Amino acid sequence: MGTRQSGGGGGPGHVLLDDVAKQIIEQLQEDGRRPYATIGKAVGLSEAAVRQRVQRLLDAGVMQIVAVTDPLQLGFPRQAMIGLRTSGDLEAVADRLAELEEVDYVVITAGSFDLLTEVVCRNDDHLLEILQRLRAVEGVVSTEAFVYLKLRKQTYTWGTA
Protein backbone atom coordinates (compact mmCIF):
# COMPACT_ATOMS: atom_id res chain seq x y z
CA MET A 1 0.00 0.00 0.00
CA GLY A 2 2.84 2.41 0.74
CA THR A 3 1.30 4.02 3.81
CA ARG A 4 0.37 2.86 7.29
CA GLN A 5 -1.00 4.50 10.40
CA SER A 6 1.31 5.23 13.30
CA GLY A 7 0.49 5.85 16.93
CA GLY A 8 3.31 8.29 17.53
CA GLY A 9 5.57 10.92 16.12
CA GLY A 10 3.23 12.96 14.00
CA GLY A 11 0.10 13.14 16.09
CA PRO A 12 -3.13 11.20 15.82
CA GLY A 13 -3.58 9.36 12.58
CA HIS A 14 -0.02 10.08 11.45
CA VAL A 15 0.72 8.17 8.25
CA LEU A 16 4.09 6.54 7.69
CA LEU A 17 5.14 6.73 4.06
CA ASP A 18 7.40 4.36 2.18
CA ASP A 19 10.11 5.69 -0.14
CA VAL A 20 7.97 5.30 -3.26
CA ALA A 21 5.09 7.28 -1.73
CA LYS A 22 7.55 10.03 -0.80
CA GLN A 23 8.93 10.07 -4.36
CA ILE A 24 5.40 10.37 -5.77
CA ILE A 25 4.68 13.31 -3.46
CA GLU A 26 7.93 15.01 -4.46
CA GLN A 27 7.06 14.57 -8.15
CA LEU A 28 3.67 16.19 -7.58
CA GLN A 29 5.21 18.99 -5.50
CA GLU A 30 7.37 19.87 -8.49
CA ASP A 31 4.37 19.77 -10.85
CA GLY A 32 0.88 18.94 -9.61
CA ARG A 33 -0.22 18.26 -13.20
CA ARG A 34 2.56 15.79 -13.98
CA PRO A 35 1.03 12.76 -15.73
CA TYR A 36 0.84 9.54 -13.72
CA ALA A 37 2.70 7.72 -16.51
CA THR A 38 5.63 10.14 -16.16
CA ILE A 39 5.62 9.75 -12.38
CA GLY A 40 5.48 5.98 -12.81
CA LYS A 41 8.62 6.00 -14.96
CA ALA A 42 10.42 8.12 -12.37
CA VAL A 43 9.48 5.90 -9.42
CA GLY A 44 9.37 2.48 -11.09
CA LEU A 45 5.61 1.85 -11.06
CA SER A 46 2.87 1.52 -13.64
CA GLU A 47 0.53 4.42 -14.34
CA ALA A 48 -2.32 2.49 -12.64
CA ALA A 49 -0.23 1.84 -9.52
CA VAL A 50 0.66 5.53 -9.28
CA ARG A 51 -3.01 6.48 -9.70
CA GLN A 52 -3.98 4.12 -6.83
CA ARG A 53 -1.22 5.39 -4.56
CA VAL A 54 -2.09 9.04 -5.24
CA GLN A 55 -5.74 8.32 -4.42
CA ARG A 56 -4.73 6.66 -1.14
CA LEU A 57 -2.57 9.66 -0.22
CA LEU A 58 -5.46 12.01 -0.99
CA ASP A 59 -7.97 9.87 0.95
CA ALA A 60 -5.62 9.69 3.96
CA GLY A 61 -5.26 13.49 3.99
CA VAL A 62 -1.51 13.24 3.46
CA MET A 63 -1.68 15.71 0.58
CA GLN A 64 -3.96 17.84 -1.55
CA ILE A 65 -3.57 18.72 -5.18
CA VAL A 66 -4.64 22.34 -5.63
CA ALA A 67 -4.04 25.35 -7.83
CA VAL A 68 -1.87 27.85 -5.97
CA THR A 69 -2.88 31.33 -7.00
CA ASP A 70 -1.45 34.81 -6.73
CA PRO A 71 -3.95 36.73 -4.56
CA LEU A 72 -2.88 40.04 -6.13
CA GLN A 73 -3.94 38.89 -9.57
CA LEU A 74 -7.28 37.66 -8.23
CA GLY A 75 -8.24 41.03 -6.74
CA PHE A 76 -6.93 40.53 -3.20
CA PRO A 77 -4.09 43.07 -2.86
CA ARG A 78 -4.01 42.99 0.93
CA GLN A 79 -2.70 39.99 2.87
CA ALA A 80 -1.94 39.76 6.55
CA MET A 81 -0.84 37.32 9.20
CA ILE A 82 -2.81 37.85 12.40
CA GLY A 83 -1.57 36.72 15.77
CA LEU A 84 -4.30 35.95 18.31
CA ARG A 85 -4.24 35.53 22.06
CA THR A 86 -7.09 33.44 23.41
CA SER A 87 -8.73 32.13 26.54
CA GLY A 88 -10.67 28.93 27.04
CA ASP A 89 -10.65 26.00 24.64
CA LEU A 90 -7.89 26.80 22.16
CA GLU A 91 -8.87 24.15 19.63
CA ALA A 92 -12.51 25.28 19.66
CA VAL A 93 -11.39 28.86 18.94
CA ALA A 94 -9.14 27.60 16.12
CA ASP A 95 -12.06 25.65 14.64
CA ARG A 96 -14.32 28.72 14.70
CA LEU A 97 -11.65 30.84 13.00
CA ALA A 98 -11.11 28.16 10.35
CA GLU A 99 -14.80 28.48 9.38
CA LEU A 100 -14.32 32.09 8.22
CA GLU A 101 -14.11 32.28 4.43
CA GLU A 102 -11.28 34.84 4.30
CA VAL A 103 -9.08 32.85 6.69
CA ASP A 104 -6.90 30.52 4.64
CA TYR A 105 -4.47 29.38 7.34
CA VAL A 106 -4.91 28.65 11.05
CA VAL A 107 -2.17 27.23 13.22
CA ILE A 108 -1.91 26.66 16.97
CA THR A 109 1.43 28.00 18.15
CA ALA A 110 3.75 28.18 21.12
CA GLY A 111 5.10 31.60 21.98
CA SER A 112 3.54 35.01 22.41
CA PHE A 113 0.47 34.11 20.32
CA ASP A 114 -1.84 31.15 20.79
CA LEU A 115 -2.90 31.13 17.14
CA LEU A 116 -1.76 32.53 13.82
CA THR A 117 -4.17 33.09 10.96
CA GLU A 118 -3.52 34.29 7.44
CA VAL A 119 -6.11 36.31 5.54
CA VAL A 120 -6.45 37.70 2.03
CA CYS A 121 -8.48 40.88 1.59
CA ARG A 122 -9.87 43.13 -1.12
CA ASN A 123 -8.59 46.29 0.62
CA ASP A 124 -7.84 47.81 4.03
CA ASP A 125 -11.55 48.24 4.83
CA HIS A 126 -12.03 44.52 4.20
CA LEU A 127 -9.06 43.77 6.49
CA LEU A 128 -10.64 45.92 9.20
CA GLU A 129 -13.94 44.06 8.78
CA ILE A 130 -12.15 40.71 9.12
CA LEU A 131 -10.28 41.88 12.21
CA GLN A 132 -13.58 42.89 13.80
CA ARG A 133 -15.05 39.48 13.01
CA LEU A 134 -11.98 37.72 14.44
CA ARG A 135 -12.17 39.79 17.63
CA ALA A 136 -15.86 38.88 17.99
CA VAL A 137 -15.11 35.15 18.10
CA GLU A 138 -15.71 33.79 21.59
CA GLY A 139 -12.37 33.11 23.26
CA VAL A 140 -10.35 35.68 21.28
CA VAL A 141 -8.73 38.07 23.78
CA SER A 142 -6.58 40.17 21.43
CA THR A 143 -5.24 40.34 17.88
CA GLU A 144 -2.17 41.77 16.21
CA ALA A 145 -2.06 42.15 12.43
CA PHE A 146 1.12 41.88 10.39
CA VAL A 147 0.30 43.35 6.97
CA TYR A 148 2.28 41.92 4.07
CA LEU A 149 4.08 44.58 2.06
CA LYS A 150 5.78 42.23 -0.41
CA LEU A 151 5.93 38.47 -0.72
CA ARG A 152 9.51 37.37 -1.40
CA LYS A 153 9.11 33.61 -1.27
CA GLN A 154 6.30 31.10 -1.14
CA THR A 155 6.99 27.44 -1.80
CA TYR A 156 5.27 24.14 -1.29
CA THR A 157 8.16 21.90 -2.37
CA TRP A 158 9.77 21.20 0.99
CA GLY A 159 10.11 17.51 0.29
CA THR A 160 9.08 14.55 2.40
CA ALA A 161 11.91 14.15 4.95
Tab-separated table of N, CA and C in Angstrom:
chain	number	residue	atom	x	y	z
A	1	MET	N	0.822	-1.192	0.000
A	1	MET	CA	0.000	0.000	0.000
A	1	MET	C	0.864	1.253	0.000
A	2	GLY	N	1.972	1.249	0.754
A	2	GLY	CA	2.843	2.405	0.738
A	2	GLY	C	2.647	3.347	1.897
A	3	THR	N	1.526	3.194	2.639
A	3	THR	CA	1.300	4.017	3.811
A	3	THR	C	0.736	3.138	4.911
A	4	ARG	N	1.012	3.536	6.165
A	4	ARG	CA	0.373	2.856	7.286
A	4	ARG	C	0.245	3.857	8.427
A	5	GLN	N	-0.744	3.622	9.272
A	5	GLN	CA	-0.997	4.504	10.400
A	5	GLN	C	0.036	4.261	11.482
A	6	SER	N	0.359	5.316	12.202
A	6	SER	CA	1.313	5.231	13.298
A	6	SER	C	0.683	5.843	14.533
A	7	GLY	N	1.007	5.306	15.685
A	7	GLY	CA	0.490	5.851	16.927
A	7	GLY	C	1.321	6.985	17.475
A	8	GLY	N	2.477	7.265	16.931
A	8	GLY	CA	3.315	8.293	17.530
A	8	GLY	C	4.073	9.081	16.509
A	9	GLY	N	4.701	10.133	16.970
A	9	GLY	CA	5.575	10.924	16.121
A	9	GLY	C	4.898	12.085	15.460
A	10	GLY	N	3.830	11.875	14.741
A	10	GLY	CA	3.233	12.964	14.000
A	10	GLY	C	1.835	13.305	14.430
A	11	GLY	N	1.433	12.834	15.617
A	11	GLY	CA	0.102	13.139	16.090
A	11	GLY	C	-0.867	12.046	15.720
A	12	PRO	N	-2.133	12.237	16.090
A	12	PRO	CA	-3.127	11.202	15.823
A	12	PRO	C	-3.290	10.962	14.337
A	13	GLY	N	-3.344	9.680	13.976
A	13	GLY	CA	-3.577	9.356	12.579
A	13	GLY	C	-2.386	9.610	11.683
A	14	HIS	N	-1.217	9.832	12.245
A	14	HIS	CA	-0.015	10.082	11.446
A	14	HIS	C	0.217	8.905	10.509
A	15	VAL	N	0.520	9.201	9.256
A	15	VAL	CA	0.717	8.167	8.253
A	15	VAL	C	2.208	8.037	7.970
A	16	LEU	N	2.707	6.805	8.056
A	16	LEU	CA	4.095	6.540	7.693
A	16	LEU	C	4.144	6.240	6.202
A	17	LEU	N	5.042	6.880	5.505
A	17	LEU	CA	5.141	6.729	4.057
A	17	LEU	C	6.374	5.928	3.685
A	18	ASP	N	6.228	5.052	2.694
A	18	ASP	CA	7.403	4.359	2.185
A	18	ASP	C	8.121	5.288	1.195
A	19	ASP	N	9.300	4.851	0.743
A	19	ASP	CA	10.113	5.690	-0.135
A	19	ASP	C	9.413	6.009	-1.454
A	20	VAL	N	8.663	5.063	-1.991
A	20	VAL	CA	7.967	5.304	-3.264
A	20	VAL	C	6.879	6.354	-3.083
A	21	ALA	N	6.118	6.276	-1.991
A	21	ALA	CA	5.088	7.283	-1.733
A	21	ALA	C	5.716	8.668	-1.615
A	22	LYS	N	6.851	8.748	-0.941
A	22	LYS	CA	7.551	10.029	-0.805
A	22	LYS	C	8.006	10.552	-2.172
A	23	GLN	N	8.500	9.654	-3.022
A	23	GLN	CA	8.930	10.069	-4.361
A	23	GLN	C	7.750	10.575	-5.182
A	24	ILE	N	6.604	9.928	-5.055
A	24	ILE	CA	5.400	10.373	-5.774
A	24	ILE	C	5.014	11.769	-5.301
A	25	ILE	N	5.020	11.981	-3.998
A	25	ILE	CA	4.683	13.310	-3.455
A	25	ILE	C	5.650	14.354	-3.982
A	26	GLU	N	6.935	14.042	-3.981
A	26	GLU	CA	7.931	15.006	-4.462
A	26	GLU	C	7.717	15.323	-5.937
A	27	GLN	N	7.350	14.327	-6.731
A	27	GLN	CA	7.059	14.565	-8.149
A	27	GLN	C	5.883	15.535	-8.289
A	28	LEU	N	4.851	15.335	-7.497
A	28	LEU	CA	3.667	16.194	-7.576
A	28	LEU	C	3.925	17.578	-6.985
A	29	GLN	N	4.844	17.685	-6.018
A	29	GLN	CA	5.206	18.993	-5.498
A	29	GLN	C	5.917	19.818	-6.562
A	30	GLU	N	6.692	19.169	-7.396
A	30	GLU	CA	7.367	19.872	-8.488
A	30	GLU	C	6.372	20.322	-9.551
A	31	ASP	N	5.373	19.463	-9.831
A	31	ASP	CA	4.367	19.772	-10.847
A	31	ASP	C	3.114	18.960	-10.548
A	32	GLY	N	2.111	19.617	-9.985
A	32	GLY	CA	0.878	18.943	-9.611
A	32	GLY	C	0.087	18.380	-10.780
A	33	ARG	N	0.465	18.768	-12.011
A	33	ARG	CA	-0.216	18.261	-13.201
A	33	ARG	C	0.603	17.217	-13.939
A	34	ARG	N	1.697	16.786	-13.336
A	34	ARG	CA	2.562	15.788	-13.978
A	34	ARG	C	1.754	14.509	-14.216
A	35	PRO	N	1.796	13.973	-15.428
A	35	PRO	CA	1.034	12.760	-15.733
A	35	PRO	C	1.491	11.570	-14.887
A	36	TYR	N	0.532	10.723	-14.518
A	36	TYR	CA	0.839	9.542	-13.717
A	36	TYR	C	1.826	8.626	-14.434
A	37	ALA	N	1.762	8.557	-15.756
A	37	ALA	CA	2.698	7.720	-16.509
A	37	ALA	C	4.130	8.231	-16.327
A	38	THR	N	4.309	9.549	-16.351
A	38	THR	CA	5.635	10.145	-16.159
A	38	THR	C	6.133	9.882	-14.747
A	39	ILE	N	5.249	10.034	-13.772
A	39	ILE	CA	5.619	9.749	-12.383
A	39	ILE	C	5.995	8.280	-12.248
A	40	GLY	N	5.213	7.405	-12.872
A	40	GLY	CA	5.482	5.977	-12.813
A	40	GLY	C	6.869	5.636	-13.310
A	41	LYS	N	7.274	6.245	-14.433
A	41	LYS	CA	8.625	6.002	-14.957
A	41	LYS	C	9.687	6.448	-13.969
A	42	ALA	N	9.438	7.578	-13.308
A	42	ALA	CA	10.425	8.119	-12.371
A	42	ALA	C	10.545	7.279	-11.104
A	43	VAL	N	9.450	6.634	-10.686
A	43	VAL	CA	9.478	5.900	-9.418
A	43	VAL	C	9.427	4.388	-9.592
A	44	GLY	N	9.335	3.917	-10.834
A	44	GLY	CA	9.366	2.481	-11.093
A	44	GLY	C	8.042	1.767	-10.898
A	45	LEU	N	6.939	2.456	-11.162
A	45	LEU	CA	5.610	1.846	-11.056
A	45	LEU	C	4.828	2.060	-12.342
A	46	SER	N	3.763	1.304	-12.500
A	46	SER	CA	2.869	1.515	-13.643
A	46	SER	C	2.013	2.754	-13.391
A	47	GLU	N	1.434	3.270	-14.452
A	47	GLU	CA	0.529	4.418	-14.335
A	47	GLU	C	-0.621	4.089	-13.378
A	48	ALA	N	-1.188	2.887	-13.500
A	48	ALA	CA	-2.317	2.486	-12.642
A	48	ALA	C	-1.902	2.431	-11.170
A	49	ALA	N	-0.707	1.924	-10.907
A	49	ALA	CA	-0.227	1.835	-9.521
A	49	ALA	C	-0.031	3.236	-8.934
A	50	VAL	N	0.488	4.159	-9.740
A	50	VAL	CA	0.664	5.534	-9.275
A	50	VAL	C	-0.708	6.149	-8.988
A	51	ARG	N	-1.657	5.941	-9.886
A	51	ARG	CA	-3.014	6.478	-9.703
A	51	ARG	C	-3.609	5.986	-8.372
A	52	GLN	N	-3.454	4.686	-8.084
A	52	GLN	CA	-3.982	4.123	-6.832
A	52	GLN	C	-3.284	4.721	-5.622
A	53	ARG	N	-1.971	4.835	-5.695
A	53	ARG	CA	-1.222	5.391	-4.561
A	53	ARG	C	-1.581	6.850	-4.319
A	54	VAL	N	-1.714	7.631	-5.392
A	54	VAL	CA	-2.093	9.040	-5.242
A	54	VAL	C	-3.465	9.131	-4.585
A	55	GLN	N	-4.403	8.291	-5.010
A	55	GLN	CA	-5.740	8.320	-4.419
A	55	GLN	C	-5.697	7.972	-2.934
A	56	ARG	N	-4.868	7.009	-2.556
A	56	ARG	CA	-4.728	6.657	-1.136
A	56	ARG	C	-4.150	7.821	-0.332
A	57	LEU	N	-3.161	8.510	-0.906
A	57	LEU	CA	-2.565	9.660	-0.222
A	57	LEU	C	-3.584	10.784	-0.053
A	58	LEU	N	-4.403	10.999	-1.076
A	58	LEU	CA	-5.462	12.006	-0.992
A	58	LEU	C	-6.499	11.609	0.055
A	59	ASP	N	-6.946	10.360	0.016
A	59	ASP	CA	-7.970	9.868	0.945
A	59	ASP	C	-7.487	9.922	2.394
A	60	ALA	N	-6.189	9.679	2.605
A	60	ALA	CA	-5.622	9.692	3.961
A	60	ALA	C	-5.359	11.114	4.464
A	61	GLY	N	-5.521	12.106	3.582
A	61	GLY	CA	-5.265	13.487	3.988
A	61	GLY	C	-3.788	13.834	4.058
A	62	VAL	N	-2.943	12.988	3.466
A	62	VAL	CA	-1.507	13.245	3.460
A	62	VAL	C	-1.180	14.439	2.581
A	63	MET	N	-1.946	14.612	1.505
A	63	MET	CA	-1.680	15.706	0.578
A	63	MET	C	-2.979	16.141	-0.080
A	64	GLN	N	-2.905	17.303	-0.704
A	64	GLN	CA	-3.964	17.841	-1.546
A	64	GLN	C	-3.310	18.256	-2.849
A	65	ILE	N	-4.053	18.181	-3.909
A	65	ILE	CA	-3.572	18.718	-5.175
A	65	ILE	C	-4.464	19.914	-5.485
A	66	VAL	N	-3.870	21.102	-5.467
A	66	VAL	CA	-4.635	22.336	-5.629
A	66	VAL	C	-3.913	23.293	-6.564
A	67	ALA	N	-4.639	24.269	-7.058
A	67	ALA	CA	-4.040	25.351	-7.833
A	67	ALA	C	-3.624	26.441	-6.852
A	68	VAL	N	-2.356	26.772	-6.822
A	68	VAL	CA	-1.865	27.852	-5.971
A	68	VAL	C	-1.945	29.133	-6.797
A	69	THR	N	-2.643	30.106	-6.255
A	69	THR	CA	-2.877	31.335	-7.005
A	69	THR	C	-2.101	32.501	-6.416
A	70	ASP	N	-2.022	33.561	-7.185
A	70	ASP	CA	-1.452	34.814	-6.725
A	70	ASP	C	-2.620	35.709	-6.312
A	71	PRO	N	-2.807	35.941	-5.010
A	71	PRO	CA	-3.953	36.733	-4.564
A	71	PRO	C	-4.026	38.113	-5.215
A	72	LEU	N	-2.883	38.727	-5.489
A	72	LEU	CA	-2.883	40.044	-6.129
A	72	LEU	C	-3.600	40.010	-7.466
A	73	GLN	N	-3.346	38.978	-8.245
A	73	GLN	CA	-3.944	38.889	-9.573
A	73	GLN	C	-5.414	38.494	-9.530
A	74	LEU	N	-5.880	38.037	-8.369
A	74	LEU	CA	-7.283	37.658	-8.226
A	74	LEU	C	-8.104	38.739	-7.532
A	75	GLY	N	-7.503	39.921	-7.332
A	75	GLY	CA	-8.235	41.030	-6.736
A	75	GLY	C	-8.153	41.094	-5.223
A	76	PHE	N	-7.134	40.476	-4.641
A	76	PHE	CA	-6.927	40.533	-3.198
A	76	PHE	C	-5.544	41.121	-2.914
A	77	PRO	N	-5.412	42.448	-3.008
A	77	PRO	CA	-4.092	43.066	-2.863
A	77	PRO	C	-3.594	43.175	-1.426
A	78	ARG	N	-4.420	42.871	-0.455
A	78	ARG	CA	-4.007	42.993	0.935
A	78	ARG	C	-3.986	41.610	1.576
A	79	GLN	N	-2.838	41.229	2.113
A	79	GLN	CA	-2.698	39.987	2.865
A	79	GLN	C	-2.115	40.325	4.220
A	80	ALA	N	-2.475	39.532	5.218
A	80	ALA	CA	-1.938	39.762	6.553
A	80	ALA	C	-1.881	38.450	7.322
A	81	MET	N	-0.903	38.379	8.210
A	81	MET	CA	-0.838	37.318	9.205
A	81	MET	C	-1.347	37.964	10.485
A	82	ILE	N	-2.232	37.291	11.180
A	82	ILE	CA	-2.814	37.851	12.395
A	82	ILE	C	-2.514	36.921	13.554
A	83	GLY	N	-1.829	37.460	14.552
A	83	GLY	CA	-1.567	36.721	15.771
A	83	GLY	C	-2.714	36.934	16.733
A	84	LEU	N	-3.175	35.866	17.374
A	84	LEU	CA	-4.302	35.950	18.305
A	84	LEU	C	-3.929	35.363	19.652
A	85	ARG	N	-4.336	36.057	20.698
A	85	ARG	CA	-4.242	35.533	22.056
A	85	ARG	C	-5.658	35.129	22.450
A	86	THR	N	-5.766	33.997	23.132
A	86	THR	CA	-7.089	33.443	23.407
A	86	THR	C	-7.224	33.044	24.870
A	87	SER	N	-8.452	32.734	25.241
A	87	SER	CA	-8.728	32.127	26.536
A	87	SER	C	-9.706	30.992	26.296
A	88	GLY	N	-9.733	30.045	27.205
A	88	GLY	CA	-10.666	28.934	27.045
A	88	GLY	C	-10.097	27.846	26.155
A	89	ASP	N	-10.996	27.154	25.471
A	89	ASP	CA	-10.647	25.996	24.645
A	89	ASP	C	-9.980	26.458	23.352
A	90	LEU	N	-8.673	26.320	23.300
A	90	LEU	CA	-7.886	26.800	22.165
A	90	LEU	C	-8.301	26.140	20.854
A	91	GLU	N	-8.512	24.844	20.866
A	91	GLU	CA	-8.872	24.145	19.635
A	91	GLU	C	-10.256	24.553	19.146
A	92	ALA	N	-11.174	24.828	20.057
A	92	ALA	CA	-12.512	25.285	19.658
A	92	ALA	C	-12.427	26.663	19.002
A	93	VAL	N	-11.582	27.534	19.551
A	93	VAL	CA	-11.391	28.858	18.940
A	93	VAL	C	-10.785	28.693	17.548
A	94	ALA	N	-9.775	27.831	17.426
A	94	ALA	CA	-9.140	27.595	16.125
A	94	ALA	C	-10.159	27.079	15.118
A	95	ASP	N	-11.031	26.185	15.539
A	95	ASP	CA	-12.061	25.649	14.639
A	95	ASP	C	-13.025	26.742	14.176
A	96	ARG	N	-13.410	27.632	15.081
A	96	ARG	CA	-14.322	28.723	14.697
A	96	ARG	C	-13.651	29.677	13.706
A	97	LEU	N	-12.379	29.963	13.930
A	97	LEU	CA	-11.652	30.839	12.998
A	97	LEU	C	-11.522	30.185	11.630
A	98	ALA	N	-11.283	28.890	11.610
A	98	ALA	CA	-11.114	28.165	10.349
A	98	ALA	C	-12.385	28.189	9.502
A	99	GLU	N	-13.526	28.422	10.119
A	99	GLU	CA	-14.797	28.479	9.380
A	99	GLU	C	-14.962	29.771	8.585
A	100	LEU	N	-14.190	30.812	8.919
A	100	LEU	CA	-14.317	32.090	8.222
A	100	LEU	C	-13.733	31.988	6.819
A	101	GLU	N	-14.493	32.425	5.839
A	101	GLU	CA	-14.107	32.276	4.434
A	101	GLU	C	-12.774	32.939	4.105
A	102	GLU	N	-12.511	34.105	4.644
A	102	GLU	CA	-11.285	34.839	4.297
A	102	GLU	C	-10.042	34.275	4.971
A	103	VAL	N	-10.214	33.441	5.971
A	103	VAL	CA	-9.083	32.847	6.686
A	103	VAL	C	-8.628	31.620	5.913
A	104	ASP	N	-7.378	31.660	5.433
A	104	ASP	CA	-6.899	30.523	4.644
A	104	ASP	C	-5.824	29.712	5.375
A	105	TYR	N	-5.532	30.067	6.611
A	105	TYR	CA	-4.468	29.381	7.340
A	105	TYR	C	-4.726	29.604	8.822
A	106	VAL	N	-4.772	28.556	9.590
A	106	VAL	CA	-4.908	28.652	11.049
A	106	VAL	C	-3.935	27.657	11.654
A	107	VAL	N	-3.122	28.120	12.575
A	107	VAL	CA	-2.165	27.228	13.224
A	107	VAL	C	-2.113	27.555	14.715
A	108	ILE	N	-2.095	26.513	15.528
A	108	ILE	CA	-1.910	26.664	16.967
A	108	ILE	C	-0.409	26.750	17.211
A	109	THR	N	0.002	27.741	17.990
A	109	THR	CA	1.431	28.000	18.151
A	109	THR	C	1.848	27.992	19.615
A	110	ALA	N	3.148	27.951	19.817
A	110	ALA	CA	3.751	28.184	21.124
A	110	ALA	C	4.465	29.520	21.006
A	111	GLY	N	4.455	30.295	22.041
A	111	GLY	CA	5.102	31.600	21.979
A	111	GLY	C	4.149	32.682	22.428
A	112	SER	N	4.339	33.884	21.927
A	112	SER	CA	3.539	35.009	22.410
A	112	SER	C	2.110	35.010	21.877
A	113	PHE	N	1.829	34.241	20.832
A	113	PHE	CA	0.469	34.106	20.318
A	113	PHE	C	0.023	32.660	20.477
A	114	ASP	N	-1.269	32.497	20.717
A	114	ASP	CA	-1.841	31.152	20.791
A	114	ASP	C	-2.133	30.606	19.405
A	115	LEU	N	-2.528	31.502	18.500
A	115	LEU	CA	-2.904	31.131	17.138
A	115	LEU	C	-2.338	32.126	16.151
A	116	LEU	N	-2.063	31.655	14.944
A	116	LEU	CA	-1.758	32.527	13.817
A	116	LEU	C	-2.772	32.216	12.731
A	117	THR	N	-3.290	33.265	12.105
A	117	THR	CA	-4.173	33.092	10.956
A	117	THR	C	-3.642	33.957	9.822
A	118	GLU	N	-3.874	33.502	8.609
A	118	GLU	CA	-3.518	34.290	7.438
A	118	GLU	C	-4.811	34.626	6.709
A	119	VAL	N	-4.916	35.870	6.258
A	119	VAL	CA	-6.111	36.309	5.544
A	119	VAL	C	-5.712	37.008	4.246
A	120	VAL	N	-6.589	36.927	3.269
A	120	VAL	CA	-6.449	37.697	2.034
A	120	VAL	C	-7.665	38.606	1.940
A	121	CYS	N	-7.433	39.859	1.539
A	121	CYS	CA	-8.481	40.877	1.594
A	121	CYS	C	-8.519	41.700	0.314
A	122	ARG	N	-9.690	42.262	0.058
A	122	ARG	CA	-9.868	43.134	-1.117
A	122	ARG	C	-9.182	44.484	-0.929
A	123	ASN	N	-9.158	44.980	0.325
A	123	ASN	CA	-8.585	46.289	0.618
A	123	ASN	C	-8.455	46.434	2.136
A	124	ASP	N	-8.019	47.601	2.592
A	124	ASP	CA	-7.837	47.814	4.026
A	124	ASP	C	-9.163	47.794	4.778
A	125	ASP	N	-10.238	48.297	4.181
A	125	ASP	CA	-11.547	48.238	4.828
A	125	ASP	C	-11.973	46.792	5.052
A	126	HIS	N	-11.705	45.943	4.068
A	126	HIS	CA	-12.026	44.524	4.196
A	126	HIS	C	-11.189	43.897	5.316
A	127	LEU	N	-9.906	44.262	5.409
A	127	LEU	CA	-9.057	43.768	6.486
A	127	LEU	C	-9.629	44.189	7.842
A	128	LEU	N	-10.053	45.436	7.957
A	128	LEU	CA	-10.640	45.920	9.203
A	128	LEU	C	-11.896	45.129	9.557
A	129	GLU	N	-12.725	44.857	8.565
A	129	GLU	CA	-13.941	44.057	8.783
A	129	GLU	C	-13.587	42.657	9.304
A	130	ILE	N	-12.574	42.044	8.693
A	130	ILE	CA	-12.155	40.705	9.117
A	130	ILE	C	-11.609	40.744	10.541
A	131	LEU	N	-10.807	41.761	10.851
A	131	LEU	CA	-10.276	41.882	12.211
A	131	LEU	C	-11.407	41.999	13.232
A	132	GLN	N	-12.433	42.754	12.901
A	132	GLN	CA	-13.578	42.893	13.802
A	132	GLN	C	-14.289	41.554	13.988
A	133	ARG	N	-14.418	40.797	12.920
A	133	ARG	CA	-15.051	39.479	13.015
A	133	ARG	C	-14.197	38.509	13.833
A	134	LEU	N	-12.866	38.570	13.653
A	134	LEU	CA	-11.977	37.718	14.440
A	134	LEU	C	-12.083	38.057	15.925
A	135	ARG	N	-12.107	39.345	16.228
A	135	ARG	CA	-12.175	39.788	17.627
A	135	ARG	C	-13.505	39.421	18.273
A	136	ALA	N	-14.538	39.229	17.472
A	136	ALA	CA	-15.860	38.877	17.990
A	136	ALA	C	-15.999	37.383	18.290
A	137	VAL	N	-15.040	36.590	17.854
A	137	VAL	CA	-15.106	35.146	18.102
A	137	VAL	C	-14.900	34.892	19.592
A	138	GLU	N	-15.804	34.109	20.173
A	138	GLU	CA	-15.709	33.793	21.590
A	138	GLU	C	-14.372	33.120	21.884
A	139	GLY	N	-13.668	33.652	22.878
A	139	GLY	CA	-12.372	33.110	23.258
A	139	GLY	C	-11.200	33.924	22.741
A	140	VAL	N	-11.427	34.817	21.778
A	140	VAL	CA	-10.351	35.677	21.284
A	140	VAL	C	-10.208	36.848	22.252
A	141	VAL	N	-9.007	37.011	22.810
A	141	VAL	CA	-8.733	38.067	23.778
A	141	VAL	C	-8.141	39.287	23.082
A	142	SER	N	-7.195	39.053	22.148
A	142	SER	CA	-6.580	40.171	21.428
A	142	SER	C	-6.026	39.683	20.099
A	143	THR	N	-5.817	40.642	19.193
A	143	THR	CA	-5.240	40.336	17.883
A	143	THR	C	-4.124	41.321	17.576
A	144	GLU	N	-3.204	40.884	16.741
A	144	GLU	CA	-2.167	41.773	16.212
A	144	GLU	C	-1.962	41.409	14.747
A	145	ALA	N	-2.144	42.394	13.876
A	145	ALA	CA	-2.060	42.152	12.434
A	145	ALA	C	-0.680	42.524	11.911
A	146	PHE	N	-0.147	41.648	11.074
A	146	PHE	CA	1.116	41.884	10.387
A	146	PHE	C	0.785	41.941	8.899
A	147	VAL	N	0.704	43.151	8.361
A	147	VAL	CA	0.298	43.354	6.973
A	147	VAL	C	1.480	43.061	6.061
A	148	TYR	N	1.226	42.257	5.036
A	148	TYR	CA	2.277	41.921	4.074
A	148	TYR	C	2.494	43.103	3.140
A	149	LEU	N	3.747	43.527	3.009
A	149	LEU	CA	4.085	44.579	2.057
A	149	LEU	C	4.555	43.995	0.735
A	150	LYS	N	5.304	42.896	0.806
A	150	LYS	CA	5.785	42.234	-0.405
A	150	LYS	C	6.116	40.786	-0.068
A	151	LEU	N	5.661	39.891	-0.904
A	151	LEU	CA	5.935	38.474	-0.724
A	151	LEU	C	7.215	38.134	-1.480
A	152	ARG	N	8.226	37.688	-0.770
A	152	ARG	CA	9.515	37.372	-1.399
A	152	ARG	C	9.658	35.906	-1.745
A	153	LYS	N	8.987	35.045	-0.997
A	153	LYS	CA	9.107	33.615	-1.275
A	153	LYS	C	7.889	32.889	-0.747
A	154	GLN	N	7.376	31.983	-1.558
A	154	GLN	CA	6.300	31.096	-1.144
A	154	GLN	C	6.517	29.791	-1.896
A	155	THR	N	6.714	28.719	-1.160
A	155	THR	CA	6.993	27.443	-1.797
A	155	THR	C	6.225	26.329	-1.102
A	156	TYR	N	5.926	25.302	-1.846
A	156	TYR	CA	5.271	24.135	-1.289
A	156	TYR	C	6.059	22.875	-1.644
A	157	THR	N	7.325	23.034	-1.939
A	157	THR	CA	8.155	21.903	-2.372
A	157	THR	C	9.213	21.584	-1.320
A	158	TRP	N	8.802	21.437	-0.070
A	158	TRP	CA	9.766	21.204	0.992
A	158	TRP	C	10.186	19.757	1.122
A	159	GLY	N	9.684	18.904	0.271
A	159	GLY	CA	10.106	17.505	0.290
A	159	GLY	C	9.313	16.684	1.285
A	160	THR	N	9.832	15.490	1.577
A	160	THR	CA	9.083	14.553	2.405
A	160	THR	C	9.897	14.007	3.570
A	161	ALA	N	11.027	14.551	3.834
A	161	ALA	CA	11.906	14.153	4.947
A	161	ALA	C	12.369	12.758	4.795
